[in-house]
Amino acid sequence: MNLEPLRHHSITLLGKCRALERDEFDKLLGLWDITFKDSFDDEVALVVEGRMMNPYEQAEAARLYAEHKAQFVSIEEIERALCSGLDGDRLLMSLKLSNDQARLRRFIQNPYIDDALFLRLLRLYRWGGEGLFESDANRDVTAALIGRFYGDTTRNHNVQYAATGLVHLLVRTDDAALLETLCTLEPITALWRDVPQSGVWRTLLETLCVHRATPLSLIARALRSGDEGILGLLAGRDDLDAQAQQTLFTCTHASVREALACNAALDDKRFDAILRDAALRALMAAHVRLDTARFEALLPLEKRALGLNAHLDEVMVAALMDEGLEVRRILGANPALSHAQLDLLAQEEDAALNAALALNPSCDAALLDRLSVFEALHVSLAANPASAPSLLERLFATGRFEVLEQLSANPATPVALLYQLQLDARLRRKVSTNPAFGAHIQTQNIGWL
């Protein structure tokens, strides 16, 4: 709605405001030089239909429309227009000077301000040393936060009023500004002073630790927590700087050092240190990003672990293939290999190597089809999402229960087969949790069978 044509004109309101208090409504009208009148006259250019209109006001609205052909607009429309034109800096200064927390809370609950202003206002709110849901006022603010950023809450009406709703929001969002603001809120910063050992608040902290949009300031605070589980989660982040990696490497918890050894983004100093640590070296060899120098340093020491590494290039794979059958068997399970490399491994005609290939989702359909001549591999092939529909149909025809179990969970299984599989009570749960079947049911809008 464009408010400019109403400048220097008057409006009247039937009913009540919705998002704004009446005095706030009048203030915002004044910014546009719009005059509010209690009743309709010839100077009124617009009638606003508010919420909770009583019978008298409803009759008055009908009369004004019939007799005066008055122009009407909903309270939601004019409030949205008034709030979209707010000067954020001016509002924040006013709220800081007045320290009016009740007014601040009303603006936080206002759905018509934009997200950027909402986050600025949220940083001003004082939580009173209580948790996000521990007082009515805090609960209302937290509910406004979740409701604004969660998205569609119609499927879960209570998501705004539960701590789990905030965790779900974190999982769903990639908004860096939102994450940065959340990490500054008093109830959340207080959790780091005494990290919960279980429960939803620990889950919230763990979610923040692994979230891609979590600011580095939070990472530094979490590192100081000393909590073994928290540190282990941080050790898996690939955006850690050298100082953070050093802090984790010198940690007294063995599990944290093991998690760090599995970090693909190890810097050179940590690589060299772990290379000298026989207890951690195999973990690093299986996970670290490789270049020629790192590969050559690890090859004499950790051939088997290198076979698991997802960062091998063609030259590295070729070198490992020359390291014996046992290493080639490990390579057969590595999904980072190309079709050509996996086809070359299949020429070995080794039972254990074939078993690894049958489970490898990077094998092409033709290779998997060739492997189907071995009955011992049918269960693995039924679980492989790279298996062609025609192969899966042939496996279904075998009727072997262990094969049907894998077909029930395989997202590549044709929907027609899934319909048949779900008729078996033993397999119904697996089919119902198959993401491909769930997507099909939602597309067809027919509900679960």
GROMACS .gro file of C-alpha atoms in nm:
model
  449
    1MET     CA    1   0.000   0.000   0.000
    2ASN     CA    2   0.130   0.346  -0.095
    3LEU     CA    3   0.075   0.596   0.186
    4GLU     CA    4   0.190   0.899  -0.011
    5PRO     CA    5  -0.159   0.986  -0.150
    6LEU     CA    6  -0.287   1.001   0.211
    7ARG     CA    7  -0.034   1.264   0.316
    8HIS     CA    8  -0.211   1.574   0.458
    9HIS     CA    9  -0.541   1.380   0.464
   10SER     CA   10  -0.747   1.214   0.737
   11ILE     CA   11  -0.850   0.856   0.810
   12THR     CA   12  -1.083   0.690   1.058
   13LEU     CA   13  -1.071   0.346   1.220
   14LEU     CA   14  -1.357   0.109   1.290
   15GLY     CA   15  -1.256  -0.153   1.543
   16LYS     CA   16  -0.909  -0.192   1.691
   17CYS     CA   17  -0.550  -0.203   1.575
   18ARG     CA   18  -0.384  -0.541   1.538
   19ALA     CA   19  -0.003  -0.527   1.544
   20LEU     CA   20   0.030  -0.176   1.690
   21GLU     CA   21  -0.090  -0.013   2.007
   22ARG     CA   22  -0.325   0.273   1.937
   23ASP     CA   23  -0.077   0.541   2.047
   24GLU     CA   24   0.193   0.381   1.828
   25PHE     CA   25  -0.051   0.377   1.537
   26ASP     CA   26  -0.115   0.750   1.584
   27LYS     CA   27   0.258   0.826   1.604
   28LEU     CA   28   0.329   0.649   1.278
   29LEU     CA   29   0.041   0.823   1.106
   30GLY     CA   30   0.192   1.152   1.221
   31LEU     CA   31   0.518   1.071   1.044
   32TRP     CA   32   0.319   1.077   0.720
   33ASP     CA   33   0.119   1.388   0.817
   34ILE     CA   34  -0.195   1.176   0.823
   35THR     CA   35  -0.461   1.289   1.070
   36PHE     CA   36  -0.673   1.043   1.264
   37LYS     CA   37  -1.040   1.123   1.321
   38ASP     CA   38  -1.275   0.942   1.554
   39SER     CA   39  -1.567   0.959   1.311
   40PHE     CA   40  -1.626   0.991   0.940
   41ASP     CA   41  -1.674   1.332   0.776
   42ASP     CA   42  -1.607   1.490   0.440
   43GLU     CA   43  -1.235   1.526   0.516
   44VAL     CA   44  -1.183   1.152   0.575
   45ALA     CA   45  -1.014   0.995   0.273
   46LEU     CA   46  -0.998   0.637   0.400
   47VAL     CA   47  -1.186   0.409   0.639
   48VAL     CA   48  -0.977   0.142   0.810
   49GLU     CA   49  -1.151  -0.185   0.902
   50GLY     CA   50  -0.986  -0.298   1.223
   51ARG     CA   51  -1.010  -0.615   1.425
   52MET     CA   52  -1.292  -0.690   1.672
   53MET     CA   53  -1.546  -0.459   1.509
   54ASN     CA   54  -1.860  -0.451   1.721
   55PRO     CA   55  -2.209  -0.466   1.564
   56TYR     CA   56  -2.240  -0.087   1.570
   57GLU     CA   57  -1.911  -0.048   1.382
   58GLN     CA   58  -2.010  -0.316   1.131
   59ALA     CA   59  -2.337  -0.133   1.065
   60GLU     CA   60  -2.147   0.197   1.033
   61ALA     CA   61  -1.911   0.038   0.778
   62ALA     CA   62  -2.208  -0.081   0.572
   63ARG     CA   63  -2.366   0.267   0.589
   64LEU     CA   64  -2.049   0.447   0.485
   65TYR     CA   65  -2.006   0.217   0.189
   66ALA     CA   66  -2.369   0.253   0.079
   67GLU     CA   67  -2.420   0.625   0.138
   68HIS     CA   68  -2.077   0.775   0.086
   69LYS     CA   69  -1.900   0.514  -0.129
   70ALA     CA   70  -1.617   0.545   0.119
   71GLN     CA   71  -1.283   0.385   0.038
   72PHE     CA   72  -1.198   0.097   0.276
   73VAL     CA   73  -0.874  -0.077   0.365
   74SER     CA   74  -0.792  -0.348   0.622
   75ILE     CA   75  -0.597  -0.269   0.935
   76GLU     CA   76  -0.337  -0.529   0.830
   77GLU     CA   77  -0.270  -0.345   0.505
   78ILE     CA   78  -0.219  -0.001   0.658
   79GLU     CA   79  -0.015  -0.135   0.950
   80ARG     CA   80   0.212  -0.318   0.710
   81ALA     CA   81   0.262   0.004   0.511
   82LEU     CA   82   0.330   0.210   0.824
   83CYS     CA   83   0.581  -0.042   0.961
   84SER     CA   84   0.763  -0.095   0.633
   85GLY     CA   85   0.846   0.274   0.631
   86LEU     CA   86   0.997   0.278   0.980
   87ASP     CA   87   1.333   0.448   1.031
   88GLY     CA   88   1.517   0.168   1.212
   89ASP     CA   89   1.795   0.388   1.349
   90ARG     CA   90   1.546   0.638   1.487
   91LEU     CA   91   1.334   0.364   1.646
   92LEU     CA   92   1.632   0.195   1.809
   93MET     CA   93   1.758   0.522   1.949
   94SER     CA   94   1.415   0.596   2.094
   95LEU     CA   95   1.397   0.253   2.255
   96LYS     CA   96   1.748   0.277   2.398
   97LEU     CA   97   1.683   0.616   2.551
   98SER     CA   98   1.348   0.517   2.700
   99ASN     CA   99   1.445   0.161   2.794
  100ASP     CA  100   1.076   0.081   2.741
  101GLN     CA  101   1.091  -0.299   2.732
  102ALA     CA  102   0.715  -0.336   2.690
  103ARG     CA  103   0.720  -0.119   2.378
  104LEU     CA  104   1.027  -0.304   2.253
  105ARG     CA  105   0.848  -0.636   2.304
  106ARG     CA  106   0.548  -0.514   2.105
  107PHE     CA  107   0.772  -0.425   1.812
  108ILE     CA  108   0.947  -0.762   1.836
  109GLN     CA  109   0.606  -0.928   1.809
  110ASN     CA  110   0.509  -0.705   1.515
  111PRO     CA  111   0.496  -0.923   1.200
  112TYR     CA  112   0.523  -0.622   0.965
  113ILE     CA  113   0.877  -0.506   1.044
  114ASP     CA  114   1.148  -0.659   0.828
  115ASP     CA  115   1.385  -0.932   0.948
  116ALA     CA  116   1.690  -0.705   0.970
  117LEU     CA  117   1.512  -0.462   1.203
  118PHE     CA  118   1.370  -0.751   1.405
  119LEU     CA  119   1.719  -0.885   1.475
  120ARG     CA  120   1.844  -0.540   1.577
  121LEU     CA  121   1.551  -0.506   1.817
  122LEU     CA  122   1.606  -0.855   1.956
  123ARG     CA  123   1.958  -0.759   2.063
  124LEU     CA  124   1.809  -0.480   2.279
  125TYR     CA  125   1.574  -0.707   2.471
  126ARG     CA  126   1.662  -0.773   2.835
  127TRP     CA  127   1.593  -1.129   2.945
  128GLY     CA  128   1.610  -1.058   3.316
  129GLY     CA  129   1.853  -1.339   3.391
  130GLU     CA  130   1.590  -1.595   3.292
  131GLY     CA  131   1.574  -1.852   3.013
  132LEU     CA  132   1.406  -1.821   2.677
  133PHE     CA  133   1.079  -1.963   2.807
  134GLU     CA  134   1.104  -1.896   3.181
  135SER     CA  135   0.876  -1.592   3.191
  136ASP     CA  136   0.569  -1.489   2.996
  137ALA     CA  137   0.752  -1.198   2.838
  138ASN     CA  138   1.055  -1.410   2.739
  139ARG     CA  139   0.826  -1.678   2.602
  140ASP     CA  140   0.644  -1.423   2.385
  141VAL     CA  141   0.971  -1.290   2.246
  142THR     CA  142   1.107  -1.638   2.176
  143ALA     CA  143   0.779  -1.739   2.012
  144ALA     CA  144   0.801  -1.433   1.787
  145LEU     CA  145   1.155  -1.531   1.691
  146ILE     CA  146   1.068  -1.890   1.605
  147GLY     CA  147   0.745  -1.797   1.429
  148ARG     CA  148   0.917  -1.540   1.210
  149PHE     CA  149   1.205  -1.757   1.087
  150TYR     CA  150   1.070  -2.112   1.112
  151GLY     CA  151   0.853  -2.078   0.803
  152ASP     CA  152   0.525  -2.265   0.780
  153THR     CA  153   0.410  -2.336   1.136
  154THR     CA  154   0.062  -2.455   1.037
  155ARG     CA  155   0.167  -2.821   1.051
  156ASN     CA  156   0.300  -2.778   1.403
  157HIS     CA  157   0.111  -2.508   1.588
  158ASN     CA  158   0.311  -2.545   1.909
  159VAL     CA  159   0.657  -2.520   1.755
  160GLN     CA  160   0.687  -2.157   1.865
  161TYR     CA  161   0.640  -2.242   2.230
  162ALA     CA  162   0.887  -2.526   2.277
  163ALA     CA  163   1.264  -2.537   2.304
  164THR     CA  164   1.267  -2.811   2.042
  165GLY     CA  165   1.113  -2.559   1.802
  166LEU     CA  166   1.424  -2.344   1.832
  167VAL     CA  167   1.645  -2.645   1.761
  168HIS     CA  168   1.436  -2.730   1.454
  169LEU     CA  169   1.469  -2.369   1.340
  170LEU     CA  170   1.847  -2.387   1.366
  171VAL     CA  171   1.856  -2.703   1.159
  172ARG     CA  172   1.636  -2.549   0.890
  173THR     CA  173   1.797  -2.207   0.853
  174ASP     CA  174   2.110  -2.089   0.675
  175ASP     CA  175   2.063  -1.724   0.777
  176ALA     CA  176   2.402  -1.606   0.907
  177ALA     CA  177   2.258  -1.288   1.057
  178LEU     CA  178   2.004  -1.491   1.254
  179LEU     CA  179   2.272  -1.728   1.385
  180GLU     CA  180   2.497  -1.439   1.484
  181THR     CA  181   2.214  -1.273   1.676
  182LEU     CA  182   2.111  -1.596   1.850
  183CYS     CA  183   2.465  -1.650   1.972
  184THR     CA  184   2.457  -1.312   2.150
  185LEU     CA  185   2.131  -1.368   2.340
  186GLU     CA  186   2.178  -1.375   2.717
  187PRO     CA  187   1.997  -1.709   2.780
  188ILE     CA  188   2.214  -1.882   2.520
  189THR     CA  189   2.544  -1.731   2.628
  190ALA     CA  190   2.458  -1.836   2.985
  191LEU     CA  191   2.440  -2.201   2.875
  192TRP     CA  192   2.811  -2.197   2.791
  193ARG     CA  193   2.905  -2.117   3.151
  194ASP     CA  194   2.766  -2.453   3.264
  195VAL     CA  195   2.710  -2.674   2.961
  196PRO     CA  196   2.411  -2.907   3.012
  197GLN     CA  197   2.503  -3.273   2.999
  198SER     CA  198   2.179  -3.379   2.829
  199GLY     CA  199   1.842  -3.252   2.714
  200VAL     CA  200   1.720  -3.008   2.455
  201TRP     CA  201   1.948  -2.722   2.561
  202ARG     CA  202   2.254  -2.937   2.507
  203THR     CA  203   2.113  -3.035   2.168
  204LEU     CA  204   2.079  -2.665   2.088
  205LEU     CA  205   2.445  -2.600   2.175
  206GLU     CA  206   2.556  -2.903   1.974
  207THR     CA  207   2.354  -2.781   1.677
  208LEU     CA  208   2.523  -2.442   1.697
  209CYS     CA  209   2.864  -2.613   1.710
  210VAL     CA  210   2.815  -2.790   1.377
  211HIS     CA  211   2.607  -2.529   1.192
  212ARG     CA  212   2.781  -2.384   0.889
  213ALA     CA  213   2.655  -2.032   0.962
  214THR     CA  214   2.766  -2.023   1.325
  215PRO     CA  215   2.995  -1.721   1.375
  216LEU     CA  216   3.358  -1.772   1.472
  217SER     CA  217   3.298  -1.583   1.797
  218LEU     CA  218   3.075  -1.868   1.910
  219ILE     CA  219   3.340  -2.123   1.813
  220ALA     CA  220   3.591  -1.945   2.037
  221ARG     CA  221   3.345  -1.948   2.330
  222ALA     CA  222   3.265  -2.316   2.276
  223LEU     CA  223   3.635  -2.403   2.273
  224ARG     CA  224   3.664  -2.258   2.623
  225SER     CA  225   3.381  -2.479   2.753
  226GLY     CA  226   3.610  -2.778   2.809
  227ASP     CA  227   3.318  -3.013   2.741
  228GLU     CA  228   3.443  -3.330   2.568
  229GLY     CA  229   3.138  -3.378   2.347
  230ILE     CA  230   3.128  -3.013   2.242
  231LEU     CA  231   3.500  -3.011   2.160
  232GLY     CA  232   3.461  -3.330   1.959
  233LEU     CA  233   3.193  -3.168   1.744
  234LEU     CA  234   3.406  -2.858   1.691
  235ALA     CA  235   3.698  -3.076   1.586
  236GLY     CA  236   3.502  -3.185   1.282
  237ARG     CA  237   3.454  -2.833   1.142
  238ASP     CA  238   3.654  -2.761   0.828
  239ASP     CA  239   3.666  -2.384   0.892
  240LEU     CA  240   3.880  -2.397   1.206
  241ASP     CA  241   4.181  -2.167   1.209
  242ALA     CA  242   4.527  -2.286   1.311
  243GLN     CA  243   4.487  -2.168   1.670
  244ALA     CA  244   4.161  -2.358   1.716
  245GLN     CA  245   4.316  -2.674   1.569
  246GLN     CA  246   4.612  -2.642   1.807
  247THR     CA  247   4.380  -2.598   2.106
  248LEU     CA  248   4.193  -2.915   2.013
  249PHE     CA  249   4.511  -3.110   1.940
  250THR     CA  250   4.652  -3.036   2.285
  251CYS     CA  251   4.322  -3.128   2.453
  252THR     CA  252   4.340  -3.398   2.719
  253HIS     CA  253   4.044  -3.588   2.573
  254ALA     CA  254   4.157  -3.866   2.337
  255SER     CA  255   3.821  -3.863   2.157
  256VAL     CA  256   3.869  -3.496   2.064
  257ARG     CA  257   4.212  -3.562   1.912
  258GLU     CA  258   4.065  -3.855   1.720
  259ALA     CA  259   3.788  -3.632   1.585
  260LEU     CA  260   4.047  -3.374   1.481
  261ALA     CA  261   4.248  -3.641   1.303
  262CYS     CA  262   3.937  -3.712   1.092
  263ASN     CA  263   3.910  -3.346   0.987
  264ALA     CA  264   3.975  -3.315   0.615
  265ALA     CA  265   4.095  -2.956   0.655
  266LEU     CA  266   4.395  -3.015   0.883
  267ASP     CA  267   4.664  -2.754   0.846
  268ASP     CA  268   5.024  -2.854   0.775
  269LYS     CA  269   5.143  -2.832   1.136
  270ARG     CA  270   4.869  -3.062   1.262
  271PHE     CA  271   4.931  -3.296   0.967
  272ASP     CA  272   5.299  -3.325   1.053
  273ALA     CA  273   5.223  -3.380   1.422
  274ILE     CA  274   4.967  -3.652   1.358
  275LEU     CA  275   5.194  -3.816   1.101
  276ARG     CA  276   5.428  -3.893   1.392
  277ASP     CA  277   5.143  -4.030   1.607
  278ALA     CA  278   5.080  -4.394   1.522
  279ALA     CA  279   4.754  -4.396   1.720
  280LEU     CA  280   4.598  -4.120   1.507
  281ARG     CA  281   4.776  -4.153   1.173
  282ALA     CA  282   4.538  -4.407   1.016
  283LEU     CA  283   4.237  -4.185   1.093
  284MET     CA  284   4.407  -3.891   0.928
  285ALA     CA  285   4.508  -4.095   0.624
  286ALA     CA  286   4.148  -4.198   0.568
  287HIS     CA  287   4.005  -3.845   0.586
  288VAL     CA  288   4.253  -3.564   0.524
  289ARG     CA  289   4.260  -3.371   0.198
  290LEU     CA  290   4.559  -3.490   0.001
  291ASP     CA  291   4.820  -3.341  -0.222
  292THR     CA  292   5.120  -3.520  -0.369
  293ALA     CA  293   5.345  -3.449  -0.071
  294ARG     CA  294   5.092  -3.567   0.185
  295PHE     CA  295   5.010  -3.879  -0.014
  296GLU     CA  296   5.374  -3.973  -0.052
  297ALA     CA  297   5.434  -3.919   0.320
  298LEU     CA  298   5.141  -4.145   0.414
  299LEU     CA  299   5.179  -4.418   0.150
  300PRO     CA  300   5.457  -4.618   0.316
  301LEU     CA  301   5.277  -4.600   0.651
  302GLU     CA  302   4.902  -4.623   0.589
  303LYS     CA  303   4.824  -4.791   0.256
  304ARG     CA  304   4.497  -4.944   0.371
  305ALA     CA  305   4.365  -4.627   0.533
  306LEU     CA  306   4.451  -4.426   0.223
  307GLY     CA  307   4.228  -4.659   0.024
  308LEU     CA  308   3.929  -4.517   0.215
  309ASN     CA  309   4.016  -4.153   0.145
  310ALA     CA  310   3.759  -3.958  -0.054
  311HIS     CA  311   4.020  -3.712  -0.183
  312LEU     CA  312   4.225  -3.946  -0.401
  313ASP     CA  313   4.309  -3.835  -0.753
  314GLU     CA  314   4.372  -4.070  -1.046
  315VAL     CA  315   4.747  -4.083  -0.988
  316MET     CA  316   4.697  -4.173  -0.623
  317VAL     CA  317   4.444  -4.444  -0.706
  318ALA     CA  318   4.680  -4.593  -0.962
  319ALA     CA  319   4.960  -4.599  -0.704
  320LEU     CA  320   4.738  -4.773  -0.450
  321MET     CA  321   4.626  -5.033  -0.701
  322ASP     CA  322   4.987  -5.149  -0.717
  323GLU     CA  323   4.996  -5.204  -0.341
  324GLY     CA  324   4.834  -5.547  -0.340
  325LEU     CA  325   4.495  -5.718  -0.341
  326GLU     CA  326   4.406  -5.619   0.014
  327VAL     CA  327   4.437  -5.250  -0.072
  328ARG     CA  328   4.241  -5.301  -0.394
  329ARG     CA  329   3.958  -5.457  -0.192
  330ILE     CA  330   3.944  -5.142   0.021
  331LEU     CA  331   3.946  -4.923  -0.290
  332GLY     CA  332   3.649  -5.119  -0.421
  333ALA     CA  333   3.433  -4.973  -0.145
  334ASN     CA  334   3.553  -4.615  -0.199
  335PRO     CA  335   3.275  -4.408  -0.362
  336ALA     CA  336   3.528  -4.143  -0.472
  337LEU     CA  337   3.660  -4.369  -0.750
  338SER     CA  338   3.546  -4.317  -1.107
  339HIS     CA  339   3.345  -4.566  -1.313
  340ALA     CA  340   3.657  -4.651  -1.510
  341GLN     CA  341   3.862  -4.719  -1.196
  342LEU     CA  342   3.589  -4.936  -1.047
  343ASP     CA  343   3.551  -5.129  -1.373
  344LEU     CA  344   3.926  -5.192  -1.368
  345LEU     CA  345   3.902  -5.329  -1.015
  346ALA     CA  346   3.619  -5.560  -1.119
  347GLN     CA  347   3.855  -5.735  -1.360
  348GLU     CA  348   4.027  -5.884  -1.053
  349GLU     CA  349   3.735  -6.132  -1.019
  350ASP     CA  350   3.796  -6.160  -0.645
  351ALA     CA  351   3.497  -6.247  -0.425
  352ALA     CA  352   3.580  -6.000  -0.148
  353LEU     CA  353   3.648  -5.723  -0.400
  354ASN     CA  354   3.321  -5.797  -0.579
  355ALA     CA  355   3.138  -5.776  -0.246
  356ALA     CA  356   3.283  -5.427  -0.191
  357LEU     CA  357   3.187  -5.317  -0.541
  358ALA     CA  358   2.831  -5.444  -0.500
  359LEU     CA  359   2.776  -5.193  -0.218
  360ASN     CA  360   2.959  -4.902  -0.383
  361PRO     CA  361   2.704  -4.640  -0.502
  362SER     CA  362   2.957  -4.503  -0.751
  363CYS     CA  363   2.954  -4.818  -0.962
  364ASP     CA  364   2.766  -4.782  -1.288
  365ALA     CA  365   2.453  -4.985  -1.348
  366ALA     CA  366   2.621  -5.209  -1.606
  367LEU     CA  367   2.888  -5.323  -1.361
  368LEU     CA  368   2.631  -5.392  -1.090
  369ASP     CA  369   2.423  -5.588  -1.337
  370ARG     CA  370   2.724  -5.806  -1.420
  371LEU     CA  371   2.779  -5.870  -1.049
  372SER     CA  372   2.422  -5.996  -1.013
  373VAL     CA  373   2.529  -6.338  -1.145
  374PHE     CA  374   2.664  -6.398  -0.793
  375GLU     CA  375   2.371  -6.485  -0.566
  376ALA     CA  376   2.578  -6.400  -0.259
  377LEU     CA  377   2.579  -6.035  -0.373
  378HIS     CA  378   2.202  -5.999  -0.417
  379VAL     CA  379   2.144  -5.845  -0.074
  380SER     CA  380   2.414  -5.583  -0.133
  381LEU     CA  381   2.289  -5.505  -0.483
  382ALA     CA  382   1.933  -5.465  -0.351
  383ALA     CA  383   2.060  -5.199  -0.110
  384ASN     CA  384   2.267  -5.010  -0.369
  385PRO     CA  385   2.090  -4.694  -0.499
  386ALA     CA  386   2.296  -4.718  -0.819
  387SER     CA  387   2.131  -5.047  -0.919
  388ALA     CA  388   1.912  -5.013  -1.227
  389PRO     CA  389   1.533  -5.054  -1.188
  390SER     CA  390   1.547  -5.362  -1.411
  391LEU     CA  391   1.802  -5.524  -1.177
  392LEU     CA  392   1.595  -5.435  -0.872
  393GLU     CA  393   1.290  -5.591  -1.032
  394ARG     CA  394   1.482  -5.915  -1.093
  395LEU     CA  395   1.602  -5.916  -0.734
  396PHE     CA  396   1.244  -5.864  -0.615
  397ALA     CA  397   1.140  -6.168  -0.815
  398THR     CA  398   1.377  -6.389  -0.611
  399GLY     CA  399   1.142  -6.350  -0.313
  400ARG     CA  400   1.426  -6.378  -0.062
  401PHE     CA  401   1.324  -6.188   0.251
  402GLU     CA  402   1.670  -6.045   0.319
  403VAL     CA  403   1.671  -5.907  -0.038
  404LEU     CA  404   1.319  -5.763   0.001
  405GLU     CA  405   1.427  -5.589   0.322
  406GLN     CA  406   1.696  -5.400   0.137
  407LEU     CA  407   1.464  -5.318  -0.153
  408SER     CA  408   1.214  -5.170   0.093
  409ALA     CA  409   1.466  -4.911   0.211
  410ASN     CA  410   1.637  -4.842  -0.123
  411PRO     CA  411   1.525  -4.504  -0.268
  412ALA     CA  412   1.599  -4.638  -0.618
  413THR     CA  413   1.341  -4.917  -0.589
  414PRO     CA  414   1.054  -4.853  -0.835
  415VAL     CA  415   0.741  -4.721  -0.665
  416ALA     CA  416   0.534  -5.006  -0.807
  417LEU     CA  417   0.754  -5.251  -0.616
  418LEU     CA  418   0.734  -5.043  -0.298
  419TYR     CA  419   0.355  -5.063  -0.310
  420GLN     CA  420   0.382  -5.440  -0.319
  421LEU     CA  421   0.646  -5.452  -0.047
  422GLN     CA  422   0.444  -5.240   0.195
  423LEU     CA  423   0.168  -5.503   0.190
  424ASP     CA  424   0.405  -5.722   0.395
  425ALA     CA  425   0.360  -5.617   0.759
  426ARG     CA  426   0.725  -5.698   0.828
  427LEU     CA  427   0.839  -5.447   0.564
  428ARG     CA  428   0.576  -5.175   0.600
  429ARG     CA  429   0.783  -4.959   0.833
  430LYS     CA  430   1.089  -4.970   0.608
  431VAL     CA  431   0.878  -4.871   0.307
  432SER     CA  432   0.706  -4.590   0.497
  433THR     CA  433   1.043  -4.439   0.589
  434ASN     CA  434   1.182  -4.475   0.237
  435PRO     CA  435   1.231  -4.113   0.121
  436ALA     CA  436   1.138  -4.197  -0.239
  437PHE     CA  437   0.807  -4.350  -0.133
  438GLY     CA  438   0.735  -4.056   0.097
  439ALA     CA  439   0.800  -3.809  -0.184
  440HIS     CA  440   0.571  -4.007  -0.415
  441ILE     CA  441   0.289  -4.013  -0.160
  442GLN     CA  442   0.315  -3.637  -0.107
  443THR     CA  443   0.316  -3.575  -0.481
  444GLN     CA  444   0.007  -3.785  -0.531
  445ASN     CA  445  -0.159  -3.631  -0.224
  446ILE     CA  446  -0.316  -3.962  -0.127
  447GLY     CA  447  -0.175  -4.005   0.224
  448TRP     CA  448  -0.004  -4.307   0.373
  449LEU     CA  449  -0.150  -4.643   0.300
   0.00000   0.00000   0.00000
